[in-house]
Coordinates of C-alpha atoms and ligand atoms in Angstrom, one line a residue:
X1 CA 0.0 0.0 0.0
X2 CA 1.4 3.4 -0.9
X3 CA 0.0 6.9 -0.8
X4 CA 1.4 7.7 -4.2
X5 CA 4.8 9.0 -3.1
X6 CA 7.7 6.9 -4.6
X7 CA 9.0 4.2 -2.3
X8 CA 12.6 4.7 -1.2
X9 CA 15.2 2.6 -3.0
X10 CA 16.0 -0.2 -0.4
X11 CA 18.8 -1.9 -2.3
X12 CA 22.4 -1.7 -0.9
X13 CA 23.7 -2.6 -4.4
X14 CA 24.3 0.8 -5.7
X15 CA 26.3 0.7 -8.9
X16 CA 29.2 3.2 -9.1
X17 CA 28.5 4.7 -5.7
X18 CA 32.2 5.3 -5.1
X19 CA 32.4 7.3 -8.4
X20 CA 29.7 9.8 -7.3
X21 CA 30.2 13.1 -5.5
X22 CA 29.5 13.3 -1.8
X23 CA 26.3 15.1 -2.4
X24 CA 25.1 12.6 -5.0
X25 CA 25.9 9.7 -2.6
X26 CA 24.1 11.6 0.2
X27 CA 21.0 11.9 -1.9
X28 CA 21.1 8.1 -2.6
X29 CA 21.5 7.3 1.1
X30 CA 18.7 9.8 1.9
X31 CA 16.4 7.9 -0.5
X32 CA 17.4 4.5 1.0
X33 CA 16.9 5.6 4.6
X34 CA 14.1 8.1 3.9
X35 CA 15.9 11.0 5.5
X36 CA 14.0 14.2 5.9
X37 CA 15.2 17.2 3.8
X38 CA 16.4 19.1 6.9
X39 CA 18.5 16.1 8.0
X40 CA 20.1 15.9 4.5
X41 CA 20.9 19.6 4.5
X42 CA 22.6 19.3 7.9
X43 CA 24.6 16.3 6.8
X44 CA 25.7 18.1 3.7
X45 CA 27.4 20.7 5.8
X46 CA 31.0 19.4 6.2
X47 CA 31.9 21.9 8.9
X48 CA 35.6 22.6 9.1
X49 CA 36.6 19.8 6.7
X50 CA 36.6 20.8 3.0
X51 CA 34.3 18.3 1.2
X52 CA 36.9 17.6 -1.5
X53 CA 39.5 16.7 1.2
X54 CA 37.0 14.5 3.1
X55 CA 36.3 12.7 -0.2
X56 CA 40.0 12.0 -0.6
X57 CA 40.7 10.8 3.0
X58 CA 38.3 7.9 3.0
X59 CA 35.9 6.1 0.6
X60 CA 32.2 6.7 -0.2
X61 CA 32.1 9.9 1.8
X62 CA 28.7 11.5 2.4
X63 CA 29.2 13.7 5.5
X64 CA 31.3 14.4 8.5
X65 CA 30.9 13.7 12.2
X66 CA 31.5 16.8 14.3
X67 CA 33.0 16.1 17.7
X68 CA 33.6 19.0 20.1
X69 CA 37.1 20.1 20.8
X70 CA 37.7 21.3 24.3
X71 CA 41.0 22.9 25.5
X72 CA 42.6 21.6 28.7
X73 CA 44.2 24.4 30.7
X74 CA 46.7 24.3 33.6
X75 CA 49.0 21.8 31.9
X76 CA 52.8 22.3 32.4
X77 CA 54.9 19.7 30.6
X78 CA 58.7 19.7 31.2
X79 CA 58.5 23.2 32.6
X80 CA 56.5 24.6 29.6
X81 CA 52.9 25.7 29.8
X82 CA 50.7 24.1 27.1
X83 CA 47.1 24.3 26.1
X84 CA 45.8 20.9 25.0
X85 CA 43.0 20.6 22.4
X86 CA 41.0 17.5 23.1
X87 CA 38.3 16.1 20.7
X88 CA 35.8 14.0 22.6
X89 CA 32.1 13.5 22.8
X90 CA 32.3 12.5 26.5
X91 CA 31.5 15.0 29.3
X92 CA 34.0 15.5 32.1
X93 CA 37.1 14.4 30.2
X94 CA 38.5 17.8 29.5
X95 CA 37.5 19.1 33.0
X96 CA 39.3 16.1 34.6
X97 CA 42.6 17.0 32.9
X98 CA 42.2 20.7 33.9
X99 CA 41.5 19.7 37.5
X100 CA 44.4 17.3 37.8
X101 CA 46.8 19.8 36.2
X102 CA 45.6 22.6 38.5
X103 CA 46.5 20.5 41.5
X104 CA 50.1 20.0 40.5
X105 CA 50.7 23.2 38.3
X106 CA 53.7 24.2 40.4
X107 CA 55.7 21.1 39.5
X108 CA 53.8 19.9 36.4
X109 CA 54.7 16.8 34.5
X110 CA 58.2 15.4 33.6
X111 CA 58.2 13.4 30.4
X112 CA 60.5 11.3 28.2
X113 CA 60.4 8.9 25.3
X114 CA 62.3 5.7 24.5
X115 CA 62.7 6.6 20.8
X116 CA 60.9 6.9 17.5
X117 CA 61.2 3.3 16.4
X118 CA 58.5 1.4 14.7
X119 CA 58.4 -2.3 14.0
X120 CA 57.3 -3.9 10.7
X121 CA 56.7 -7.7 10.7
X122 CA 57.3 -10.1 7.8
X123 CA 55.8 -13.6 8.4
X124 CA 57.4 -16.5 6.7
X125 CA 56.0 -20.1 6.9
X126 CA 56.7 -23.6 5.6
X127 CA 60.4 -23.5 6.4
X128 CA 62.1 -26.8 7.1
X129 CA 65.0 -25.3 9.1
X130 CA 63.5 -22.2 10.8
X131 CA 66.4 -21.7 13.2
X132 CA 69.0 -21.7 10.4
X133 CA 66.6 -19.5 8.3
X134 CA 66.7 -17.0 11.1
X135 CA 70.5 -16.9 11.0
X136 CA 70.5 -16.6 7.2
X137 CA 68.2 -13.6 7.4
X138 CA 70.2 -12.0 10.2
X139 CA 73.4 -12.4 8.0
X140 CA 71.8 -10.1 5.4
X141 CA 71.5 -7.1 7.8
X142 CA 73.4 -4.6 5.6
X143 CA 71.5 -5.7 2.5
X144 CA 68.2 -5.3 4.3
X145 CA 69.2 -1.9 5.6
X146 CA 70.1 -0.8 2.0
X147 CA 66.7 -2.1 0.6
X148 CA 64.7 -0.5 3.4
X149 CA 66.4 2.9 3.3
X150 CA 66.1 2.8 -0.5
X151 CA 62.3 2.7 0.0
X152 CA 62.2 6.1 1.7
X153 CA 65.0 8.5 0.8
X154 CA 63.0 11.4 2.4
X155 CA 62.9 9.7 5.7
X156 CA 66.7 8.9 5.5
X157 CA 67.4 12.5 4.6
X158 CA 65.5 13.6 7.7
X159 CA 67.7 11.4 9.9
X160 CA 65.4 8.4 10.0
X161 CA 65.3 5.0 8.3
X162 CA 66.3 1.4 9.1
X163 CA 67.9 0.9 12.5
X164 CA 67.8 -2.7 13.5
X165 CA 66.9 -6.2 12.6
X166 CA 65.3 -8.9 14.7
X167 CA 64.3 -12.4 13.7
X168 CA 62.1 -14.6 15.9
X169 CA 61.1 -18.2 15.5
X170 CA 57.5 -18.6 16.7
X171 CA 56.0 -21.9 17.7
X172 CA 52.4 -21.6 16.4
X173 CA 49.3 -23.8 15.8
X174 CA 50.3 -24.0 12.2
X175 CA 53.9 -25.0 12.9
X176 CA 57.1 -22.9 13.2
X177 CA 57.1 -19.4 11.7
X178 CA 60.0 -17.1 11.1
X179 CA 59.1 -13.5 11.8
X180 CA 61.4 -10.8 10.7
X181 CA 61.2 -7.4 12.5
X182 CA 62.4 -4.4 10.6
X183 CA 63.0 -1.6 13.2
X184 CA 62.8 1.8 11.6
X185 CA 63.1 5.3 12.9
X186 CA 60.2 7.1 11.4
X187 CA 61.0 10.6 12.8
X188 CA 57.9 12.8 12.8
X189 CA 55.7 10.3 11.0
X190 CA 53.5 7.7 12.7
X191 CA 55.2 5.6 10.1
X192 CA 52.7 2.9 9.2
X193 CA 52.9 3.5 5.4
X194 CA 56.6 4.0 5.6
X195 CA 57.4 0.7 7.3
X196 CA 54.7 -1.3 5.5
X197 CA 56.4 -0.3 2.2
X198 CA 59.7 -1.5 3.5
X199 CA 58.1 -4.8 4.7
X200 CA 56.5 -5.4 1.3
X201 CA 59.8 -4.7 -0.5
X202 CA 61.9 -6.9 1.7
X203 CA 59.4 -9.8 1.6
X204 CA 60.5 -11.6 -1.6
X205 CA 64.1 -11.5 -0.3
X206 CA 63.0 -13.0 3.0
X207 CA 61.1 -15.8 1.1
X208 CA 64.3 -16.6 -0.9
X209 CA 66.7 -16.5 2.1
X210 CA 64.4 -18.5 4.3
X211 CA 63.2 -21.0 1.7
X212 CA 59.7 -20.4 2.9
X213 CA 56.6 -18.6 1.8
X214 CA 55.9 -15.1 3.0
X215 CA 52.4 -14.0 3.9
X216 CA 51.8 -10.9 6.2
X217 CA 54.0 -7.8 5.8
X218 CA 52.8 -5.1 8.1
X219 CA 53.7 -2.9 11.1
X220 CA 53.1 -4.0 14.7
X221 CA 50.9 -1.6 16.7
X222 CA 52.7 -2.9 19.8
X223 CA 55.2 0.0 19.3
X224 CA 57.2 -0.9 22.4
X225 CA 60.3 0.9 21.0
X226 CA 58.3 4.1 20.9
X227 CA 57.3 4.4 24.5
X228 CA 56.2 7.8 26.0
X229 CA 56.5 8.3 29.7
X230 CA 55.3 10.9 32.2
X231 CA 55.8 11.4 35.9
X232 CA 54.1 13.8 38.3
X233 CA 53.8 14.4 42.0
X234 CA 50.6 15.5 43.7
X235 CA 51.2 16.9 47.1
X236 CA 49.0 15.2 49.7
X237 CA 48.1 18.5 51.3
X238 CA 46.8 19.8 48.0
X239 CA 44.7 16.9 47.1
X240 CA 42.7 16.6 50.3
X241 CA 44.9 14.8 52.7
X242 CA 46.2 11.3 53.4
X243 CA 42.8 9.7 53.1
X244 CA 42.4 10.9 49.6
X245 CA 46.0 9.8 48.7
X246 CA 45.4 6.4 50.2
X247 CA 42.1 6.0 48.3
X248 CA 43.9 6.8 45.1
X249 CA 46.7 4.3 46.0
X250 CA 44.1 1.7 46.8
X251 CA 42.2 2.3 43.5
X252 CA 45.6 1.8 41.7
X253 CA 46.3 -1.4 43.6
X254 CA 42.8 -2.7 42.5
X255 CA 43.5 -1.9 38.9
X256 CA 47.0 -3.5 39.1
X257 CA 45.6 -6.7 40.5
X258 CA 42.3 -7.1 38.5
X259 CA 41.8 -7.0 34.7
X260 CA 38.1 -6.2 35.2
X261 CA 39.1 -3.0 36.9
X262 CA 42.2 -2.4 34.8
X263 CA 40.1 -2.3 31.6
X264 CA 38.0 0.6 33.0
X265 CA 41.1 2.2 34.6
X266 CA 42.9 2.2 31.3
X267 CA 39.7 3.3 29.4
X268 CA 39.8 6.4 31.5
X269 CA 43.4 7.0 30.6
X270 CA 42.5 6.6 26.9
X271 CA 39.7 9.1 27.4
X272 CA 42.4 11.7 27.6
X273 CA 44.9 10.2 25.2
X274 CA 42.5 9.4 22.4
X275 CA 41.0 12.9 22.6
X276 CA 44.4 14.5 21.8
X277 CA 45.2 11.8 19.3
X278 CA 41.9 12.5 17.4
X279 CA 42.3 16.3 17.7
X280 CA 45.7 16.1 16.0
X281 CA 44.4 13.9 13.2
X282 CA 46.4 10.8 14.5
X283 CA 45.2 7.2 14.4
X284 CA 43.2 6.5 17.6
X285 CA 42.8 2.8 16.8
X286 CA 46.6 2.4 16.5
X287 CA 47.2 4.1 19.8
X288 CA 44.4 2.2 21.6
X289 CA 45.7 -1.2 20.2
X290 CA 49.3 -0.4 21.3
X291 CA 48.2 0.8 24.7
X292 CA 46.1 -2.3 25.6
X293 CA 48.7 -4.7 24.1
X294 CA 51.3 -3.0 26.2
X295 CA 49.1 -3.2 29.3
X296 CA 49.0 -7.0 28.8
X297 CA 52.7 -7.4 28.0
X298 CA 53.4 -9.5 31.1
X299 CA 50.7 -12.0 30.1
X300 CA 48.3 -10.4 32.6
X301 CA 46.3 -7.3 31.6
X302 CA 47.1 -4.5 34.1
X303 CA 47.2 -0.8 34.8
X304 CA 49.1 1.5 32.4
X305 CA 49.8 3.9 35.3
X306 CA 51.6 3.3 38.7
X307 CA 51.0 5.2 42.0
X308 CA 53.5 5.2 44.9
X309 CA 54.2 7.5 47.9
X310 CA 57.3 9.7 47.9
X311 CA 59.6 9.9 50.8
X312 CA 57.7 13.1 51.9
X313 CA 54.4 11.2 51.8
X314 CA 53.1 12.7 48.6
X315 CA 51.5 10.9 45.7
X316 CA 54.0 9.9 43.0
X317 CA 52.3 8.9 39.7
X318 CA 53.7 7.6 36.4
X319 CA 52.6 6.3 33.1
X320 CA 54.4 4.4 30.2
X321 CA 52.8 3.3 27.0
X322 CA 53.5 3.1 23.2
X323 CA 52.5 6.4 21.5
X324 CA 53.1 6.2 17.8
X325 CA 51.9 9.6 16.8
X326 CA 53.0 11.9 13.9
X327 CA 53.0 15.4 12.7
X328 CA 53.1 14.3 9.1
X329 CA 51.2 11.5 7.3
X330 CA 47.6 10.4 7.5
X331 CA 45.2 13.3 8.3
X332 CA 47.7 15.1 10.6
X333 CA 49.0 17.3 7.8
X334 CA 45.9 17.4 5.6
X335 CA 43.1 18.1 8.0
X336 CA 42.9 21.9 8.7
X337 CA 41.6 21.3 12.2
X338 CA 44.4 18.9 13.0
X339 CA 46.9 21.5 11.8
X340 CA 45.3 24.1 14.0
X341 CA 45.4 21.8 17.0
X342 CA 49.0 21.1 16.4
X343 CA 49.7 24.8 16.3
X344 CA 47.8 25.3 19.6
X345 CA 50.0 22.6 21.1
X346 CA 53.1 24.2 19.6
X347 CA 54.9 20.9 19.2
X348 CA 58.0 21.0 17.0
X349 CA 58.4 17.2 16.9
X350 CA 56.2 14.0 17.1
X351 CA 58.2 13.1 20.2
X352 CA 57.1 16.3 22.0
X353 CA 53.5 15.5 21.0
X354 CA 53.8 12.0 22.4
X355 CA 55.2 13.4 25.7
X356 CA 52.3 15.8 26.1
X357 CA 49.8 13.0 25.3
X358 CA 51.4 10.8 28.0
X359 CA 51.1 13.6 30.5
X360 CA 47.4 14.1 29.6
X361 CA 46.8 10.3 30.1
X362 CA 48.3 10.6 33.6
X363 CA 46.3 13.7 34.5
X364 CA 43.1 12.1 33.3
X365 CA 43.8 9.0 35.4
X366 CA 44.6 11.0 38.5
X367 CA 41.3 12.8 38.3
X368 CA 39.3 9.7 37.7
X369 CA 40.9 7.9 40.6
X370 CA 40.5 10.8 42.9
X371 CA 36.8 11.2 42.0
X372 CA 36.2 7.4 42.4
X373 CA 38.0 7.3 45.7
X374 CA 36.1 10.2 47.1
X375 CA 32.8 11.6 45.9
X376 CA 32.3 9.0 43.1
X377 CA 32.4 9.7 39.4
X378 CA 28.8 10.6 39.0
X379 CA 28.9 13.9 40.9
X380 CA 31.4 15.5 38.5
X381 CA 29.6 14.0 35.5
X382 CA 26.2 15.2 36.6
X383 CA 26.1 18.8 35.4
X384 CA 27.1 18.0 31.8
X385 CA 25.2 14.8 31.8
X386 CA 22.0 16.6 33.0
X387 CA 22.4 19.0 30.0
X388 CA 22.6 16.0 27.6
X389 CA 19.5 14.5 29.2
X390 CA 17.7 17.9 28.9
X391 CA 18.5 18.0 25.2
X392 CA 17.4 14.4 24.8
X393 CA 14.1 15.5 26.4
X394 CA 13.8 18.2 23.7
X395 CA 15.1 21.3 25.5
X396 CA 16.6 24.0 23.3
X397 CA 18.5 27.2 23.9
X398 CA 18.1 28.6 27.5
X399 CA 15.8 25.7 28.4
X400 CA 18.7 23.3 28.4
X401 CA 20.5 25.1 31.3
X402 CA 17.2 25.6 33.3
X403 CA 16.1 22.0 32.9
X404 CA 19.6 20.6 33.7
X405 CA 19.8 22.7 36.8
X406 CA 16.4 21.5 38.0
X407 CA 17.4 17.9 37.4
X408 CA 20.7 18.3 39.4
X409 CA 18.8 20.1 42.3
X410 CA 16.3 17.3 42.5
X411 CA 19.1 14.7 42.3
X412 CA 17.2 12.8 39.6
X413 CA 18.8 13.0 36.2
X414 CA 16.4 11.0 34.1
X415 CA 14.9 11.7 30.7
X416 CA 11.3 11.2 31.9
X417 CA 11.8 13.7 34.6
X418 CA 13.4 16.1 32.2
X419 CA 10.4 15.8 29.9
X420 CA 8.1 16.7 32.8
X421 CA 10.3 19.6 33.9
X422 CA 10.4 20.9 30.3
X423 CA 6.6 20.7 30.0
X424 CA 6.2 22.6 33.2
X425 CA 8.7 25.2 32.1
X426 CA 7.0 25.8 28.8
X427 CA 3.6 26.1 30.5
X428 CA 4.9 28.7 32.9
Ligands
NAD1 P1 52.7 8.8 5.3 O1 53.2 7.7 4.5 O2 51.5 9.5 4.7 O3 53.8 9.9 5.6 C1 55.1 9.5 6.0 C2 56.1 9.8 5.0 O4 56.3 11.3 4.9 C3 57.5 9.3 5.4 O5 57.7 8.0 4.9 C4 58.4 10.3 4.7 O6 58.7 9.9 3.4 C5 57.6 11.6 4.6 N1 58.0 12.7 5.5 C6 58.0 14.0 5.3 N2 58.4 14.7 6.3 C7 58.7 13.8 7.3 C8 59.1 14.0 8.7 N3 59.4 15.1 9.3 N4 59.2 12.8 9.4 C9 59.0 11.6 8.9 N5 58.6 11.4 7.6 C10 58.4 12.5 6.8 O7 52.3 8.4 6.8 P2 52.7 7.3 7.8 O8 53.1 8.0 9.1 O9 53.7 6.4 7.2 O10 51.3 6.5 7.9 C11 50.3 7.0 8.8 C12 49.0 6.5 8.3 O11 48.9 5.1 8.1 C13 47.9 6.8 9.3 O12 46.8 7.5 8.6 C14 47.4 5.5 9.8 O13 46.0 5.5 10.1 C15 47.7 4.6 8.6 N6 47.8 3.2 8.8 C16 47.9 2.6 10.0 C17 48.0 1.2 10.1 C18 48.1 0.6 11.5 O14 48.2 1.3 12.5 N7 48.0 -0.7 11.6 C19 48.1 0.4 9.0 C20 48.1 1.1 7.7 C21 48.0 2.4 7.6

């Protein structure tokens, strides 16, 4: 039964979809999903990403997803004040970093990195003498270096390139595997494309030297030769006394001992880290994968941060994780907003960016643990959460603040209550 209006096209087989313009694709999607004209108009606004550029970054582009960027204040990293742009949809994340950094502004965060080294893996199978194959590959080190460096003269000119070779024999379900690691300094690039090209170029040689068959040739996101570290002290007197300090220590002990808790503990750390990674156009998935793999490096998933007490009785906090971020490559250089965020951060090198991000992760974690160990997380969340609930209930403009305030005052932040408050407000 129809009322005469044409039925939407409900087939997902759309010939030549990728060849169309973003607007043409959007119209096809609108027809498929029966989107209202005002929704289509909103989606067609690309915000601060030029549509042509968006269309080049990924495939089948129709729109953009706008995420707010908040700026964390109070951060002092290695003696230098920094403003940190953070792209996140989650309330309280930016405030948490500001709060933590305010409480140790005098001393700030001390940071360091282990290097800029990425690892590319080449998998070889079906080798009758895997241990001898390992040695045969290791013997070719200088040849491998020349081939890898030949792949990326720009990187070599900038002081990067091949640095080391590692060959491992893995005992797997499918029999022994010989896995070659190319260790490459990728300077200010995250380096995925750079090292993947090297791995693909070296692969036929590895097949010949090993006498096996090569399958996978790709970087490892467990970038454990590109660790970023941050350390900070929060004075017990400034964070609310020994009870608060001990609550934070106990929260850390819990995360250290229990993967169920550690997953949430590290998720909080990544709230801060991924927000800066996203704001700077870096690859959030690569960073998340590296962080969680590193948290499980001992065979038991655990906390990425550590908390101890200094000789003076203050809280000493530290973090260490892989942070393969870049200032060139991917969207970092192309996305105008990423470029603006990098300018706000004022980072001259990828290393400096990684160091600031590690400090943000630590700040985020301190705030989360402090809130959890004292008032609980919901109190801080409530004001912004209440605004989200007010908007879900249909509040607009000044109504949002009024409804949210009423919800917080009543201590019941629920959408049904918000709808009632909004109704009453509109009647009055
Ligand atoms: P890229 O290849 O676009 O840029 C890196 C290149 O830029 C270098 O190889 C070098 O030739 C050149 N360059 C210019 N100035 C440089 C400088 N100062 N420092 C270093 N290099 C400089 O980018 P990339 O960093 O190799 O790759 C990053 C992209 O790869 C990201 O978008 C990521 O999402 C994507 N990616 C990730 C994975 C993964 O994480 N598993 C896999 C594939 C692709």
